[in-house]
Amino acid sequence: MATDAVAQLADSLAKTQVTEGELSYKGQGRKFDNAQSVEEMVKEIQEFKGLQALRLEGNTYGVEAAQAIAKALETKSEFKYCYWSDMFTGRLRSEIPPALNSLGAALMTAGARLTVLDLSDNAFGPDGVKGIEKLLKSTACHTLQELRLNNCGMGIGGGKILAAALTECYKQSSAQGTPLGLKVFIAGRNRLENDGATALAQAFQLMGSLEEVHVPQNGINHPGVTALATAMQHNPRLRVLNLNDNTFTKKGAIAMAQALKHLRSVQVINFGDCLVRSEGAIAIAEAVTEGLPILKELNLSFGEITGVAALLVAQSVEGKATLEKLDLNGNCLGEEGCDALREVMDGLNMGDLLGSLSDDEGEPEEEEEDDDDEEEDDEEEEEEDDYEEDDDVEEEDSSVNQVSSPPSVPRPPDASSFLCFPSPDKLLKLGTKRALFFEQQVDVADAGKTAEAFLKISSVYNEEDEDVKSAVLDSIDAILRKAFASPSFQGYNFVSSLLVMLGLLKSEDKVKPVRVVPGHLQALEYVVRQDYFPQDHIAVLEAFMSRHIQALESCSSARNILKSTLEQVRPEN
């Protein structure tokens, strides 16, 4: 839940080391309004030789008090660590920017080279970011490694100002031969939303040095998540990624899964309360299976994930020797699903690593009324197709009766016509070049369109008609071999789209499933035996074929054959 993100942040914030040369006034709960109130503190700062760290957190400082402290810092050239969180409680927001300005100006005057800047829990809003803008752009921050701005209420505007300042800092430091190498970025609970997150993502991509990113509870939806995912690919040393309590949905989850495939150092993934849903969870499971060799923690709690997808996530952590916790609490598994999940984890000798499932939401109810409506819609479409074909016949008849008009020449069949209204006859009439026609017609860069084309072609498969059977398999081979040969083709998206269109997986896009026919499963059984089909997808298909699903009941024989083949081609671990 969201509280997990807060706990994780608290743990990260607590890791700050007591450094040599530190002067601390932490947590004294004192109120400093003016210069007189900080006279003793100022004197201690001035007399402290080699001051590197100053802890001011847990007190409240007015503008005059901050200015007096700043004056004392102007000579501290060895200064590195600013632990200045929670230092403006009870102050007017208008007081905060000038206080921060004075402190920042002092560090620039001193020629300080900062390592840590912690201003968390100050609720200073966009104006507060303006208060540190000059400091962030200055040489004082060219050496910054940790920037902690948790719970500051920056908003979209503040996020954009911060992103611009970091970008400028990186450019200026790079020009001097020492590019900014920020390692830790913490900015939870800041209302960054999509625009703020996107602006920061551009800065992150430019820097490429991040090891920890914590941005929970920021109202970020899939456009912002996708931007962050792209940026993370350019940060190969990333170890911790915490986006708890934002809203991924399928699009954001798939984008993030794609990013994870490029990262080898990730240890902690916190996507709890992110609404990754089943399709997103399947994509993430595939990314975990393919990589993330030193993963310690995976949190996909409260994401509306259903049973089979959760089992695939569990299977994905097999062999992860460093794993310490898998959190799938608060999803939609149901009692049987929870038992099956525990059984899988126990079978992997990882039962003690599975977190509590006490808040499971229960298995989602089947939408029977919607299924009935979809069947009626399918019947109506078939009637419309028949009506259109009848119209074509009538038009041909009328053209024959018109003496003055030349006889109509039948239009040669083409791939697009077949894909609109598939039939065995149309497929055969495409001739020996049908595979080439389909390659040209189907956009294999789009996994969804590729899955749709597969289903349409396989729908006319006929085991007893060798000509049709051969034509179907040749056409499917051409499309899928080309698709999977492309490095950019998203195979997991193809498989999940296929499952959605077959009505085996619920989609947030409300895709109307096709009526499953044996040909779909018979053609798929052929495909999974081909060398171009990635073995990583076998477990996904096998899990769904093993379920009791009403849509597959009319194709029980074809399903059993497919299931048996999947068991045979399943890669040995």
JSON list of C-alpha atoms in Angstrom, two decimals, residues 95 131 261 298 340 352 408 431 435 440 454 457 465:
[
{"chain": "A", "resi": 95, "resn": "GLU", "atom": "CA", "xyz": [9.26, 33.33, 4.26]},
{"chain": "A", "resi": 131, "resn": "GLY", "atom": "CA", "xyz": [14.63, 29.56, -3.69]},
{"chain": "A", "resi": 261, "resn": "LYS", "atom": "CA", "xyz": [15.00, -5.34, -19.77]},
{"chain": "A", "resi": 298, "resn": "LEU", "atom": "CA", "xyz": [9.54, -6.91, -6.13]},
{"chain": "A", "resi": 340, "resn": "ALA", "atom": "CA", "xyz": [-1.99, -21.68, -5.90]},
{"chain": "A", "resi": 352, "resn": "ASP", "atom": "CA", "xyz": [9.07, -17.64, 3.09]},
{"chain": "A", "resi": 408, "resn": "SER", "atom": "CA", "xyz": [-17.89, -6.46, -64.98]},
{"chain": "A", "resi": 431, "resn": "GLY", "atom": "CA", "xyz": [-2.10, -17.58, -54.85]},
{"chain": "A", "resi": 435, "resn": "ALA", "atom": "CA", "xyz": [2.73, -14.82, -47.74]},
{"chain": "A", "resi": 440, "resn": "GLN", "atom": "CA", "xyz": [3.30, -6.13, -46.99]},
{"chain": "A", "resi": 454, "resn": "PHE", "atom": "CA", "xyz": [-2.82, -14.08, -36.79]},
{"chain": "A", "resi": 457, "resn": "ILE", "atom": "CA", "xyz": [-5.74, -16.01, -40.84]},
{"chain": "A", "resi": 465, "resn": "ASP", "atom": "CA", "xyz": [-8.00, -29.53, -46.20]}
]
